[in-house]
PDB file of C-alpha atoms and ligand atoms in Angstrom:
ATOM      1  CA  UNK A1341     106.925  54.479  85.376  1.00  0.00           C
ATOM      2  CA  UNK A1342     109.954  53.608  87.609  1.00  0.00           C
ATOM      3  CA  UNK A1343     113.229  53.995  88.849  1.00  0.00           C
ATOM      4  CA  UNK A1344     114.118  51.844  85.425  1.00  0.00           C
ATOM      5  CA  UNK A1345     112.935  54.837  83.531  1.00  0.00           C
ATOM      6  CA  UNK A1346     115.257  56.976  85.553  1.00  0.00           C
ATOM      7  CA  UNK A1347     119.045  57.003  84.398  1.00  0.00           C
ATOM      8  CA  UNK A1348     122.110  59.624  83.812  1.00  0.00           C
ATOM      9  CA  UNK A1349     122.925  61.044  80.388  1.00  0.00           C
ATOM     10  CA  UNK A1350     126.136  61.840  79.264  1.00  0.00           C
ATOM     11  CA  UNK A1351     125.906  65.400  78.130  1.00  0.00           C
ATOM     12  CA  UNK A1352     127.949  66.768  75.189  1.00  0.00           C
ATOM     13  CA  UNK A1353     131.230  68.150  76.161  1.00  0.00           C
ATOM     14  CA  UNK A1354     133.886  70.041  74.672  1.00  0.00           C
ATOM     15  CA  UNK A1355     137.501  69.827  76.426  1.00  0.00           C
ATOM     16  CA  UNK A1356     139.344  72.596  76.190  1.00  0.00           C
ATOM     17  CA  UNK A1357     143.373  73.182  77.715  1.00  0.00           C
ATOM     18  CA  UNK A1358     140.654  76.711  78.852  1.00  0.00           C
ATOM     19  CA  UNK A1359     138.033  74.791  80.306  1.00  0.00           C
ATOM     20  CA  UNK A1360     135.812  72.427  79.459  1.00  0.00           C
ATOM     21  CA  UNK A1361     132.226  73.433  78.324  1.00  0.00           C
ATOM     22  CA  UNK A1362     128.650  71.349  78.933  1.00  0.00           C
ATOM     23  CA  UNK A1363     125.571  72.647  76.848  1.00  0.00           C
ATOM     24  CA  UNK A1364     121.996  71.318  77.212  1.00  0.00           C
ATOM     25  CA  UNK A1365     119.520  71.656  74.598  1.00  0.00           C
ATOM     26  CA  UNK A1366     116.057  71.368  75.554  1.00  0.00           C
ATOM     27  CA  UNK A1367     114.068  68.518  73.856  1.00  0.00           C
ATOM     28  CA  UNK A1368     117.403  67.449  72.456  1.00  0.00           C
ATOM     29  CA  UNK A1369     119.724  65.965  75.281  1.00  0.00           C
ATOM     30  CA  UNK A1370     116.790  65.352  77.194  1.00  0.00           C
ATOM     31  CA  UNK A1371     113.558  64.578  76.683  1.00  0.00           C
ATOM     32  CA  UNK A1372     111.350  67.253  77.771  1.00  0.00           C
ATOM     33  CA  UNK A1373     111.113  71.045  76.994  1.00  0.00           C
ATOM     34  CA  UNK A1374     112.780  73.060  79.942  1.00  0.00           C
ATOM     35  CA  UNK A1375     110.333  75.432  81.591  1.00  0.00           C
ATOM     36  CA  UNK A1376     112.283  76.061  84.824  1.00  0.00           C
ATOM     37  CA  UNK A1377     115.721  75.866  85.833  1.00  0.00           C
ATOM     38  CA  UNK A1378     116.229  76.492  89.791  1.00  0.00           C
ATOM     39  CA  UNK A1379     119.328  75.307  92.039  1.00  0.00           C
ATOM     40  CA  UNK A1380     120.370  75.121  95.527  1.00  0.00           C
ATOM     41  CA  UNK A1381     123.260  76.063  97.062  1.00  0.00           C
ATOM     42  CA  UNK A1382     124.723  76.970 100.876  1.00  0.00           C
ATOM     43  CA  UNK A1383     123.219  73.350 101.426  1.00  0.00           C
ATOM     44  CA  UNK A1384     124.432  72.971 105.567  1.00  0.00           C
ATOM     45  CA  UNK A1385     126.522  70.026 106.167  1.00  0.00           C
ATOM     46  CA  UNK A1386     124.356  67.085 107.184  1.00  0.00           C
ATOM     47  CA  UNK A1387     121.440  68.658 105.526  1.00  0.00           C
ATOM     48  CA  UNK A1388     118.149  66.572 103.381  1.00  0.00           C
ATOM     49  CA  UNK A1389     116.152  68.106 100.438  1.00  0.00           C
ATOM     50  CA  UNK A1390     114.209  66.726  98.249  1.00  0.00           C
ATOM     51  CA  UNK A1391     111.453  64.305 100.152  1.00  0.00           C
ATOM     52  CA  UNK A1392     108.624  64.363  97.702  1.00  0.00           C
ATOM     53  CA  UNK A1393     107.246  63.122  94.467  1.00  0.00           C
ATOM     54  CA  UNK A1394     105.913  64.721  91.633  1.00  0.00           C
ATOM     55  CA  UNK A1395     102.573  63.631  89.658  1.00  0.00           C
ATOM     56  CA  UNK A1396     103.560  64.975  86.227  1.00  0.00           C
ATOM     57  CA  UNK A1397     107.033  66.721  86.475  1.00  0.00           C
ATOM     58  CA  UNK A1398     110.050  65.574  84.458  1.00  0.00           C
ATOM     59  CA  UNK A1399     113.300  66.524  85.901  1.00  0.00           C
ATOM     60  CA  UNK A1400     117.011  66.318  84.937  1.00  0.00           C
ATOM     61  CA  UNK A1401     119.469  66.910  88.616  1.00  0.00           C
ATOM     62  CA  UNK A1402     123.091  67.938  87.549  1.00  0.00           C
ATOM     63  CA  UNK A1403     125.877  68.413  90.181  1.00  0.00           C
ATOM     64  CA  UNK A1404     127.310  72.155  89.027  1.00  0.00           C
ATOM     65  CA  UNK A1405     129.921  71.870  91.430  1.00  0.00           C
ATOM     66  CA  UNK A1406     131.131  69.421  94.167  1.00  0.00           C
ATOM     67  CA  UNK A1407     128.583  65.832  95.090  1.00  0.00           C
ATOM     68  CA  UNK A1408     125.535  64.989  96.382  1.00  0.00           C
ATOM     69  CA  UNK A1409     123.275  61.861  96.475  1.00  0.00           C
ATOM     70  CA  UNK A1410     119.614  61.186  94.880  1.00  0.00           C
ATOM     71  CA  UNK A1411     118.341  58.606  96.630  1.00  0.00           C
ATOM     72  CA  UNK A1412     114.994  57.684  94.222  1.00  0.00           C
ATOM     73  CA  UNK A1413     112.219  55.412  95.120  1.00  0.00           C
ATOM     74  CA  UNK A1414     109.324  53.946  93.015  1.00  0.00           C
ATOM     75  CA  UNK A1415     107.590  52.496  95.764  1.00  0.00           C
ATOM     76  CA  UNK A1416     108.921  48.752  94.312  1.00  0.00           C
ATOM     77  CA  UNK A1417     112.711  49.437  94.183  1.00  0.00           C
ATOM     78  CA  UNK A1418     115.062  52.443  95.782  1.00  0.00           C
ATOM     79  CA  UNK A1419     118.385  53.199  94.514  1.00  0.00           C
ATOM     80  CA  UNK A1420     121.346  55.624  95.415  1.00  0.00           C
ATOM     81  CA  UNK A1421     123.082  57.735  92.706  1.00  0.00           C
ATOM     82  CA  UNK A1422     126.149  59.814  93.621  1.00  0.00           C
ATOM     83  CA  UNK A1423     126.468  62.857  91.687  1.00  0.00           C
ATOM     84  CA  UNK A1424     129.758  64.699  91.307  1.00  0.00           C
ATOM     85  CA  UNK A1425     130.534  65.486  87.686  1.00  0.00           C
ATOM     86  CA  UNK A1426     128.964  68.494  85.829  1.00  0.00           C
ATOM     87  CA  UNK A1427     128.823  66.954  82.200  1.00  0.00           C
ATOM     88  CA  UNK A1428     125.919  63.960  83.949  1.00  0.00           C
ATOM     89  CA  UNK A1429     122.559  64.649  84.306  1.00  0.00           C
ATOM     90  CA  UNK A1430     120.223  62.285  86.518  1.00  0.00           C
ATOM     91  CA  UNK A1431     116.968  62.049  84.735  1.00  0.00           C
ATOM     92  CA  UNK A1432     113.855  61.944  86.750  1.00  0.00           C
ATOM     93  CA  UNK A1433     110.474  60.344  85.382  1.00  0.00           C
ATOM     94  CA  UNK A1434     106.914  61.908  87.026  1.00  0.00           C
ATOM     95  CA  UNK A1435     106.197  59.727  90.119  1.00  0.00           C
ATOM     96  CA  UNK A1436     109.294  58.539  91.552  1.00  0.00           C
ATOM     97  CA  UNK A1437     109.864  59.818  95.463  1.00  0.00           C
ATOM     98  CA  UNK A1438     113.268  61.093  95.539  1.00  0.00           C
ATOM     99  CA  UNK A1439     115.632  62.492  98.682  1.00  0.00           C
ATOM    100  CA  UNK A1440     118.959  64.588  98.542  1.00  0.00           C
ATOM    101  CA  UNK A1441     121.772  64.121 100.547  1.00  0.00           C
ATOM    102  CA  UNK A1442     125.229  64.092 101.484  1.00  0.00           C
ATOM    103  CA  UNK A1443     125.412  67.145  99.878  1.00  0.00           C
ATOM    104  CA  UNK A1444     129.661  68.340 100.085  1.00  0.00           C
ATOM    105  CA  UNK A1445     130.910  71.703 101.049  1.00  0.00           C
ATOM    106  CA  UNK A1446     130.064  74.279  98.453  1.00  0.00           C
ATOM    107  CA  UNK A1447     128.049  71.854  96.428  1.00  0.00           C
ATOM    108  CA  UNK A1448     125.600  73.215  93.419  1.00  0.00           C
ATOM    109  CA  UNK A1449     122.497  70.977  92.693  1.00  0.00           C
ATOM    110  CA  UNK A1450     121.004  72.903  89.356  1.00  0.00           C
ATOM    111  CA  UNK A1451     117.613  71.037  88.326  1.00  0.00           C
ATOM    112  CA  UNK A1452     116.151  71.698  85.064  1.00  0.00           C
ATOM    113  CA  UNK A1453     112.519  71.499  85.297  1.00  0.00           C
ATOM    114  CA  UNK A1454     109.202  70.528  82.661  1.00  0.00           C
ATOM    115  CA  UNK A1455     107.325  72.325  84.093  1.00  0.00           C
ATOM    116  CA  UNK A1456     106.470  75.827  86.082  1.00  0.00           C
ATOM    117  CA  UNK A1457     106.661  75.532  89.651  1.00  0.00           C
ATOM    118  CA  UNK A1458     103.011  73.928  90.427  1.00  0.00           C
ATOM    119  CA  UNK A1459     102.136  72.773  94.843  1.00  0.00           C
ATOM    120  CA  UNK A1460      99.666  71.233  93.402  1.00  0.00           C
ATOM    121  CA  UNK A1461     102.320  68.937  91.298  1.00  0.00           C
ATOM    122  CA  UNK A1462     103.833  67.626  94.588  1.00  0.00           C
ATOM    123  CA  UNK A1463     103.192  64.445  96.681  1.00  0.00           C
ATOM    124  CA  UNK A1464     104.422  65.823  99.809  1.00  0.00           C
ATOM    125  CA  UNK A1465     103.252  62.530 102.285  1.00  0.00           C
ATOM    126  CA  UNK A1466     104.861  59.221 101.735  1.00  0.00           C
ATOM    127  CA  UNK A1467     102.198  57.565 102.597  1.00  0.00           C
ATOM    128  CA  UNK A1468      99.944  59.738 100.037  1.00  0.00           C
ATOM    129  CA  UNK A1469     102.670  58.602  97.284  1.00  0.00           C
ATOM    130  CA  UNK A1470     101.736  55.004  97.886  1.00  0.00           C
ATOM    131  CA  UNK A1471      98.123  55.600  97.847  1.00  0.00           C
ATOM    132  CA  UNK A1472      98.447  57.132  94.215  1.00  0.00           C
ATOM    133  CA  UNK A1473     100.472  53.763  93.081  1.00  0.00           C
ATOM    134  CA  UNK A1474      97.730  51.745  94.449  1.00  0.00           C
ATOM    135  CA  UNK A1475      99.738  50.063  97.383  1.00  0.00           C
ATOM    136  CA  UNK A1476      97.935  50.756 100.161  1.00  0.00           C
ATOM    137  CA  UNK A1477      94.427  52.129 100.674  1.00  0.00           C
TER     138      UNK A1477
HETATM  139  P1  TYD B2310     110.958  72.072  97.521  1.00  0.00           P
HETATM  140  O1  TYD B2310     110.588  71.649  96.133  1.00  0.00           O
HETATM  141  O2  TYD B2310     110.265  71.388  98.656  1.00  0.00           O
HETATM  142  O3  TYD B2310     112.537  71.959  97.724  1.00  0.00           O
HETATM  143  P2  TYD B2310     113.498  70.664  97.683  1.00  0.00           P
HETATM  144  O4  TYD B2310     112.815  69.606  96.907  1.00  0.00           O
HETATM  145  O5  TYD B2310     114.721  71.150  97.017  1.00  0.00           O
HETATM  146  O6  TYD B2310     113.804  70.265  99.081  1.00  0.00           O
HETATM  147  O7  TYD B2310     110.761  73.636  97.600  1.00  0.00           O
HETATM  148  C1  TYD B2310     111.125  74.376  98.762  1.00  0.00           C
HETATM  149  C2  TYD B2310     110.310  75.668  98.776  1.00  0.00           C
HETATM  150  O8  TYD B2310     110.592  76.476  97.634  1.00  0.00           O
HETATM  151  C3  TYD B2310     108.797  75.418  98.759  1.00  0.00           C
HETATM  152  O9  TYD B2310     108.203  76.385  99.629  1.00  0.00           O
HETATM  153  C4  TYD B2310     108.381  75.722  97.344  1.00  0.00           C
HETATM  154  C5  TYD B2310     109.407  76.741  96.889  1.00  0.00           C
HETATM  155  N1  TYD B2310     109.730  76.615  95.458  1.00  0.00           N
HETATM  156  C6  TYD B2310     109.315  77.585  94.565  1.00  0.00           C
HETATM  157  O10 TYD B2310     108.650  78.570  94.946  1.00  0.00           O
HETATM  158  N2  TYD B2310     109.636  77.456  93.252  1.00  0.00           N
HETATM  159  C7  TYD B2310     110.345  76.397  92.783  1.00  0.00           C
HETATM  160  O11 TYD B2310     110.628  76.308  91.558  1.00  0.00           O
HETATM  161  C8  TYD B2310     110.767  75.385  93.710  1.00  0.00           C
HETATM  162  C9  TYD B2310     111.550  74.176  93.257  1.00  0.00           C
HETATM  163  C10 TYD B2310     110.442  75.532  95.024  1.00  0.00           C
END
């Protein structure tokens, strides 16, 4: 799978003159069951998260409050997505290196997660990454 299979989703949303209100239904608006939700936050200025891949883990990356970038790579192709609207969701496929920046002041990255947190689910090591697509030996 690649960055192809990797795209936002327009969750529902219902505008209100008292605020505006996302839902996501797991299974429904995206297509895995949620097992884990988790979010970072106090991100410094300047700071990078993310730098890993994951072997079976299917993630959706929503921007809660203020922007960040995903920057995903499938070892073929690498592409930049700005996130800075609550009510889109960046869906993540298993295997696609991804990196988190430009993070604003006060930004919220919540990640909903398919699975439990797992080490051994990571590819930590670029280099490891490419080994496991068969690019280098
Ligand atoms: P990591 O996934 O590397 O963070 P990011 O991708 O956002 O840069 O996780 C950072 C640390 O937090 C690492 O020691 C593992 C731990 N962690 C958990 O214990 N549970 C979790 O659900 C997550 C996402 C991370």
């Amino acid at each position: 799978m690649g960055i192809q299979n990797c795209h936002f989703i327009d969750l529902p949303r219902i505008q209100d003159p008292r605020g505006n209100l996302t839902f996501i239904e797991s299974e429904r608006h995206i297509p895995f069951e949620i097992k884990r939700v988790y979010y970072l936050y106090d991100v410094p200025g300047g700071a990078e998260r993310g730098g890993h891949a994951h072997k079976n883990l299917s993630q959706l990356i929503v921007a809660m409050s203020g922007s960040f970038d995903v920057v995903l790579d499938d070892g073929h192709h690498r592409h930049r997505f700005h996130l800075n609207r609550s009510y889109y969701g960046l869906y993540i496929c298993p295997m696609i290196w991804r990196q988190l920046d430009n993070f604003s002041s006060g930004s919220v990255c919540m990640v909903l997660a398919s699975n439990y947190y797992e080490e051994d689910d990571y590819y930590r090591d670029y280099r490891e990454y490419q080994k496991a697509l068969g690019l280098i030996r």
